[in-house]
């Protein structure tokens, strides 16, 4: 079975996210734990959450993926920004302990001129402060496009962060197809080669989720602009190879394409049609 869903709006609560996912024929979803641009977390509505957890039992739902705000930068040169990142991590991971079967994805961050090595050191430090040995939630580092001073746009940088993390069973990677394309990896003509490199450098056992997006830009552009499935430089054929690849096909796939729910519904129908059970 293809495990697929999309990024849904969290503004109306958990039950609504489940309903939206059922509407588009998905069986998992990704959501922002708070406003993507940062800011305070909304008060958690326990009735809504409990109702959601009950409803989820009745449906077949895969692993869910929470996404930290874009503005979170654990590699920042500013102490207050790193402090904010730490607070957000702690708070969000606390909530996710109440939602079994969820993972937490974040952007490794931007080093802002301090250099990649320093950035890696700062992110790792915070991860070690916020990851608890007994937590159930796995924290995922997202592969990035390499815009500006972003870290995590090559597998070596991700590997170095993982190397520094103490509780390695609590850390994983979310591969974003638009980002890796924009970072320069040739997933269109050499998917096997890219996965081999991922395995050699990071280890495929760390790969826990895929952000399935086409890209508005050519490979190596370092742009990070998502396109609808089949409408960009990655193209439908390559995307169909990704969802069917024996090393990937069991993973949860999350669409982050520029769509409303009806557009996601169409993409999911198309991808299910192209999926070999
Ligand atoms: Fe992301
Ligand atoms: Fe992504
Ligand atoms: Zn992106």
Tab-separated table of C-alpha atoms and ligand atoms in Angstrom:
chain	number	residue	atom	x	y	z
A	1	UNK	CA	0.000	0.000	0.000
A	2	UNK	CA	1.238	3.444	-0.889
A	3	UNK	CA	1.607	5.536	2.243
A	4	UNK	CA	0.893	9.037	1.091
A	5	UNK	CA	-0.571	12.304	2.230
A	6	UNK	CA	0.109	15.980	1.972
A	7	UNK	CA	0.885	18.988	4.060
A	8	UNK	CA	-2.450	20.015	5.600
A	9	UNK	CA	-3.448	23.196	7.378
A	10	UNK	CA	-3.425	22.778	11.145
A	11	UNK	CA	-5.472	25.910	11.881
A	12	UNK	CA	-8.685	23.954	12.545
A	13	UNK	CA	-7.229	21.202	14.644
A	14	UNK	CA	-6.375	17.521	14.409
A	15	UNK	CA	-9.800	16.136	13.527
A	16	UNK	CA	-9.973	18.513	10.561
A	17	UNK	CA	-6.520	17.389	9.371
A	18	UNK	CA	-7.722	13.787	9.454
A	19	UNK	CA	-10.891	14.733	7.548
A	20	UNK	CA	-8.872	16.626	4.933
A	21	UNK	CA	-6.626	13.591	4.510
A	22	UNK	CA	-9.573	11.253	4.079
A	23	UNK	CA	-11.021	13.680	1.516
A	24	UNK	CA	-7.886	13.495	-0.637
A	25	UNK	CA	-7.646	9.687	-0.187
A	26	UNK	CA	-4.424	9.877	1.788
A	27	UNK	CA	-3.498	7.821	4.834
A	28	UNK	CA	-1.010	10.140	6.528
A	29	UNK	CA	-0.345	13.868	6.735
A	30	UNK	CA	2.197	16.508	7.617
A	31	UNK	CA	1.359	19.615	9.615
A	32	UNK	CA	3.031	22.626	11.147
A	33	UNK	CA	3.158	22.451	14.906
A	34	UNK	CA	2.602	26.218	14.922
A	35	UNK	CA	2.584	29.112	12.479
A	36	UNK	CA	5.276	28.249	9.888
A	37	UNK	CA	6.877	31.630	10.402
A	38	UNK	CA	7.346	30.908	14.087
A	39	UNK	CA	5.465	32.569	16.892
A	40	UNK	CA	3.631	31.066	19.805
A	41	UNK	CA	2.086	27.622	19.703
A	42	UNK	CA	-1.676	27.520	19.862
A	43	UNK	CA	-3.191	26.173	23.059
A	44	UNK	CA	-3.547	22.403	22.606
A	45	UNK	CA	-7.217	21.401	22.419
A	46	UNK	CA	-7.203	18.046	24.219
A	47	UNK	CA	-10.783	17.184	23.228
A	48	UNK	CA	-9.893	17.638	19.580
A	49	UNK	CA	-6.679	15.656	19.972
A	50	UNK	CA	-8.391	12.766	21.774
A	51	UNK	CA	-11.181	12.656	19.212
A	52	UNK	CA	-8.527	12.564	16.484
A	53	UNK	CA	-6.632	9.734	18.158
A	54	UNK	CA	-9.845	7.735	18.430
A	55	UNK	CA	-10.818	8.342	14.799
A	56	UNK	CA	-7.336	7.470	13.620
A	57	UNK	CA	-7.690	4.018	15.192
A	58	UNK	CA	-10.696	3.308	12.996
A	59	UNK	CA	-8.909	4.269	9.795
A	60	UNK	CA	-5.674	2.888	8.456
A	61	UNK	CA	-3.265	5.706	9.091
A	62	UNK	CA	0.483	5.595	8.644
A	63	UNK	CA	3.192	7.471	10.506
A	64	UNK	CA	2.415	11.178	10.751
A	65	UNK	CA	4.953	13.944	10.305
A	66	UNK	CA	5.011	17.188	12.256
A	67	UNK	CA	7.071	20.001	10.701
A	68	UNK	CA	8.891	22.597	12.794
A	69	UNK	CA	8.488	26.257	11.698
A	70	UNK	CA	10.702	27.438	8.813
A	71	UNK	CA	12.107	30.215	10.923
A	72	UNK	CA	13.578	27.840	13.459
A	73	UNK	CA	17.350	28.061	13.079
A	74	UNK	CA	19.366	25.949	15.469
A	75	UNK	CA	22.572	26.909	13.587
A	76	UNK	CA	22.085	30.662	13.966
A	77	UNK	CA	24.851	33.028	14.983
A	78	UNK	CA	22.395	34.690	17.388
A	79	UNK	CA	22.032	33.216	20.820
A	80	UNK	CA	18.373	34.271	21.139
A	81	UNK	CA	17.496	32.527	17.857
A	82	UNK	CA	19.128	29.319	19.054
A	83	UNK	CA	17.349	29.683	22.395
A	84	UNK	CA	14.024	30.023	20.556
A	85	UNK	CA	14.841	26.906	18.514
A	86	UNK	CA	15.519	24.985	21.701
A	87	UNK	CA	12.231	26.128	23.291
A	88	UNK	CA	10.252	25.165	20.191
A	89	UNK	CA	11.898	21.735	20.014
A	90	UNK	CA	11.199	21.023	23.666
A	91	UNK	CA	7.607	22.180	23.529
A	92	UNK	CA	6.777	20.420	20.248
A	93	UNK	CA	8.456	17.163	21.246
A	94	UNK	CA	6.438	17.281	24.459
A	95	UNK	CA	3.195	17.476	22.498
A	96	UNK	CA	4.252	14.752	20.066
A	97	UNK	CA	4.695	12.318	22.939
A	98	UNK	CA	0.891	12.505	23.188
A	99	UNK	CA	0.551	11.537	19.513
A	100	UNK	CA	1.900	8.007	19.046
A	101	UNK	CA	3.115	7.178	15.559
A	102	UNK	CA	4.436	10.608	14.712
A	103	UNK	CA	7.824	11.965	13.710
A	104	UNK	CA	9.222	15.506	13.846
A	105	UNK	CA	10.895	17.094	10.833
A	106	UNK	CA	13.032	20.228	10.850
A	107	UNK	CA	15.402	22.182	8.606
A	108	UNK	CA	18.963	21.823	9.905
A	109	UNK	CA	19.352	25.581	9.585
A	110	UNK	CA	21.589	28.295	8.155
A	111	UNK	CA	25.029	29.034	9.508
A	112	UNK	CA	24.813	32.739	8.564
A	113	UNK	CA	28.458	33.036	7.664
A	114	UNK	CA	29.892	31.174	10.641
A	115	UNK	CA	30.837	28.299	8.350
A	116	UNK	CA	29.355	24.853	7.824
A	117	UNK	CA	31.403	23.216	10.571
A	118	UNK	CA	30.254	25.715	13.189
A	119	UNK	CA	26.653	25.360	12.014
A	120	UNK	CA	26.834	21.596	12.340
A	121	UNK	CA	28.287	21.919	15.818
A	122	UNK	CA	25.498	24.276	16.957
A	123	UNK	CA	22.670	22.112	15.593
A	124	UNK	CA	24.134	18.976	17.130
A	125	UNK	CA	24.485	20.712	20.489
A	126	UNK	CA	20.816	21.665	20.566
A	127	UNK	CA	19.700	18.216	19.422
A	128	UNK	CA	21.595	16.674	22.287
A	129	UNK	CA	19.927	19.072	24.709
A	130	UNK	CA	16.380	18.420	23.547
A	131	UNK	CA	16.349	14.743	22.575
A	132	UNK	CA	15.418	12.561	25.500
A	133	UNK	CA	16.620	9.004	25.628
A	134	UNK	CA	13.081	7.764	26.382
A	135	UNK	CA	11.094	9.787	23.884
A	136	UNK	CA	9.096	7.919	21.259
A	137	UNK	CA	9.333	10.550	18.552
A	138	UNK	CA	12.076	10.332	15.949
A	139	UNK	CA	13.499	13.707	14.903
A	140	UNK	CA	14.166	14.037	11.176
A	141	UNK	CA	16.759	16.239	9.515
A	142	UNK	CA	15.405	17.439	6.173
A	143	UNK	CA	17.732	17.418	3.161
A	144	UNK	CA	17.976	21.023	1.930
A	145	UNK	CA	18.428	22.777	-1.424
A	146	UNK	CA	21.463	24.777	-0.278
A	147	UNK	CA	19.920	28.235	-0.507
A	148	UNK	CA	22.162	30.907	1.019
A	149	UNK	CA	24.064	29.458	3.962
A	150	UNK	CA	21.708	26.520	4.506
A	151	UNK	CA	23.331	23.405	5.885
A	152	UNK	CA	22.151	19.887	5.060
A	153	UNK	CA	22.228	20.200	1.271
A	154	UNK	CA	24.755	17.413	0.965
A	155	UNK	CA	24.712	14.022	2.584
A	156	UNK	CA	28.064	14.555	4.310
A	157	UNK	CA	26.712	17.450	6.350
A	158	UNK	CA	23.707	15.395	7.459
A	159	UNK	CA	26.053	12.547	8.342
A	160	UNK	CA	28.209	14.808	10.500
A	161	UNK	CA	25.192	16.014	12.474
A	162	UNK	CA	24.047	12.418	13.051
A	163	UNK	CA	27.587	11.498	14.107
A	164	UNK	CA	27.362	14.082	16.871
A	165	UNK	CA	23.921	13.034	18.141
A	166	UNK	CA	24.015	10.907	21.241
A	167	UNK	CA	20.769	8.942	20.904
A	168	UNK	CA	21.038	7.768	17.318
A	169	UNK	CA	17.844	5.726	17.422
A	170	UNK	CA	15.953	9.016	17.873
A	171	UNK	CA	17.296	10.658	14.733
A	172	UNK	CA	16.526	10.148	11.053
A	173	UNK	CA	16.370	11.867	7.688
A	174	UNK	CA	13.532	13.156	5.543
A	175	UNK	CA	14.559	13.328	1.899
A	176	UNK	CA	12.886	16.161	-0.020
A	177	UNK	CA	12.947	15.361	-3.745
A	178	UNK	CA	12.788	19.019	-4.827
A	179	UNK	CA	15.569	19.937	-2.412
A	180	UNK	CA	17.955	17.134	-3.411
A	181	UNK	CA	17.384	17.939	-7.089
A	182	UNK	CA	18.104	21.605	-6.428
A	183	UNK	CA	21.112	20.623	-4.327
A	184	UNK	CA	22.568	18.806	-7.363
A	185	UNK	CA	21.720	15.126	-6.862
A	186	UNK	CA	20.562	13.454	-10.075
A	187	UNK	CA	17.451	11.604	-8.933
A	188	UNK	CA	16.062	11.819	-12.483
A	189	UNK	CA	18.747	9.859	-14.365
A	190	UNK	CA	20.558	8.105	-11.548
A	191	UNK	CA	18.229	7.375	-8.636
A	192	UNK	CA	20.116	4.179	-7.835
A	193	UNK	CA	23.397	6.085	-7.684
A	194	UNK	CA	21.953	8.742	-5.371
A	195	UNK	CA	20.497	6.108	-3.041
A	196	UNK	CA	23.795	4.271	-3.053
A	197	UNK	CA	25.553	7.462	-2.056
A	198	UNK	CA	22.946	8.100	0.635
A	199	UNK	CA	23.550	4.620	1.959
A	200	UNK	CA	27.337	4.938	1.881
A	201	UNK	CA	27.419	8.365	3.506
A	202	UNK	CA	24.441	8.385	5.888
A	203	UNK	CA	22.990	4.863	5.860
A	204	UNK	CA	19.570	4.069	4.427
A	205	UNK	CA	18.379	2.894	7.842
A	206	UNK	CA	18.158	6.592	8.779
A	207	UNK	CA	15.812	7.400	5.898
A	208	UNK	CA	12.338	7.657	7.431
A	209	UNK	CA	10.222	9.814	5.126
A	210	UNK	CA	10.078	11.441	1.695
A	211	UNK	CA	8.824	14.907	0.819
A	212	UNK	CA	7.527	14.246	-2.680
A	213	UNK	CA	7.735	17.399	-4.780
A	214	UNK	CA	8.579	18.347	-8.315
A	215	UNK	CA	10.939	21.292	-8.780
A	216	UNK	CA	10.498	24.563	-10.668
A	217	UNK	CA	14.252	24.666	-11.184
A	218	UNK	CA	17.017	22.664	-12.761
A	219	UNK	CA	19.246	20.300	-10.872
A	220	UNK	CA	21.891	22.191	-8.903
A	221	UNK	CA	19.995	25.504	-8.922
A	222	UNK	CA	19.952	25.784	-5.090
A	223	UNK	CA	16.559	27.480	-5.342
A	224	UNK	CA	13.947	25.447	-3.410
A	225	UNK	CA	10.741	26.195	-5.274
A	226	UNK	CA	8.323	23.283	-5.291
A	227	UNK	CA	6.295	22.421	-8.371
A	228	UNK	CA	3.216	20.258	-8.920
A	229	UNK	CA	3.903	16.562	-9.607
A	230	UNK	CA	4.904	16.079	-13.239
A	231	UNK	CA	5.012	19.802	-14.040
A	232	UNK	CA	8.638	20.495	-13.172
A	233	UNK	CA	12.220	19.499	-13.879
A	234	UNK	CA	11.959	16.162	-12.066
A	235	UNK	CA	8.938	14.999	-14.031
A	236	UNK	CA	6.328	12.301	-13.559
A	237	UNK	CA	8.421	9.377	-14.763
A	238	UNK	CA	11.181	9.998	-12.238
A	239	UNK	CA	8.639	10.541	-9.466
A	240	UNK	CA	6.919	7.257	-10.310
A	241	UNK	CA	10.314	5.533	-10.123
A	242	UNK	CA	10.839	7.064	-6.683
A	243	UNK	CA	7.563	5.818	-5.166
A	244	UNK	CA	8.150	2.356	-6.654
A	245	UNK	CA	11.816	1.991	-5.780
A	246	UNK	CA	12.321	-1.136	-3.651
A	247	UNK	CA	14.372	0.855	-1.139
A	248	UNK	CA	11.767	3.616	-0.852
A	249	UNK	CA	8.316	2.209	-1.550
A	250	UNK	CA	7.569	1.334	2.088
A	251	UNK	CA	8.257	4.890	3.325
A	252	UNK	CA	5.618	7.541	3.996
A	253	UNK	CA	5.430	10.136	1.186
A	254	UNK	CA	4.304	13.698	1.869
A	255	UNK	CA	3.301	16.057	-0.935
A	256	UNK	CA	4.300	19.695	-0.445
A	257	UNK	CA	3.331	20.779	-3.930
A	258	UNK	CA	1.588	24.121	-4.619
A	259	UNK	CA	-1.997	22.818	-4.403
A	260	UNK	CA	-5.314	23.125	-2.645
A	261	UNK	CA	-6.972	19.910	-1.423
A	262	UNK	CA	-8.506	19.090	-4.808
A	263	UNK	CA	-5.100	19.334	-6.472
A	264	UNK	CA	-3.615	16.998	-3.869
A	265	UNK	CA	-6.500	14.580	-4.389
A	266	UNK	CA	-5.686	14.448	-8.105
A	267	UNK	CA	-1.976	13.942	-7.481
A	268	UNK	CA	-2.637	11.137	-5.015
A	269	UNK	CA	-4.991	9.400	-7.460
A	270	UNK	CA	-2.348	9.660	-10.178
A	271	UNK	CA	0.403	8.313	-7.923
A	272	UNK	CA	-1.737	5.437	-6.631
A	273	UNK	CA	-2.476	4.477	-10.221
A	274	UNK	CA	1.265	4.374	-10.899
A	275	UNK	CA	2.177	2.411	-7.777
A	276	UNK	CA	2.979	-1.291	-7.974
A	277	UNK	CA	1.735	-3.072	-4.856
B	1	LIG	FE1	10.603	21.497	5.018
B	2	LIG	FE1	10.228	19.603	2.326
B	3	LIG	ZN1	11.229	23.331	0.184
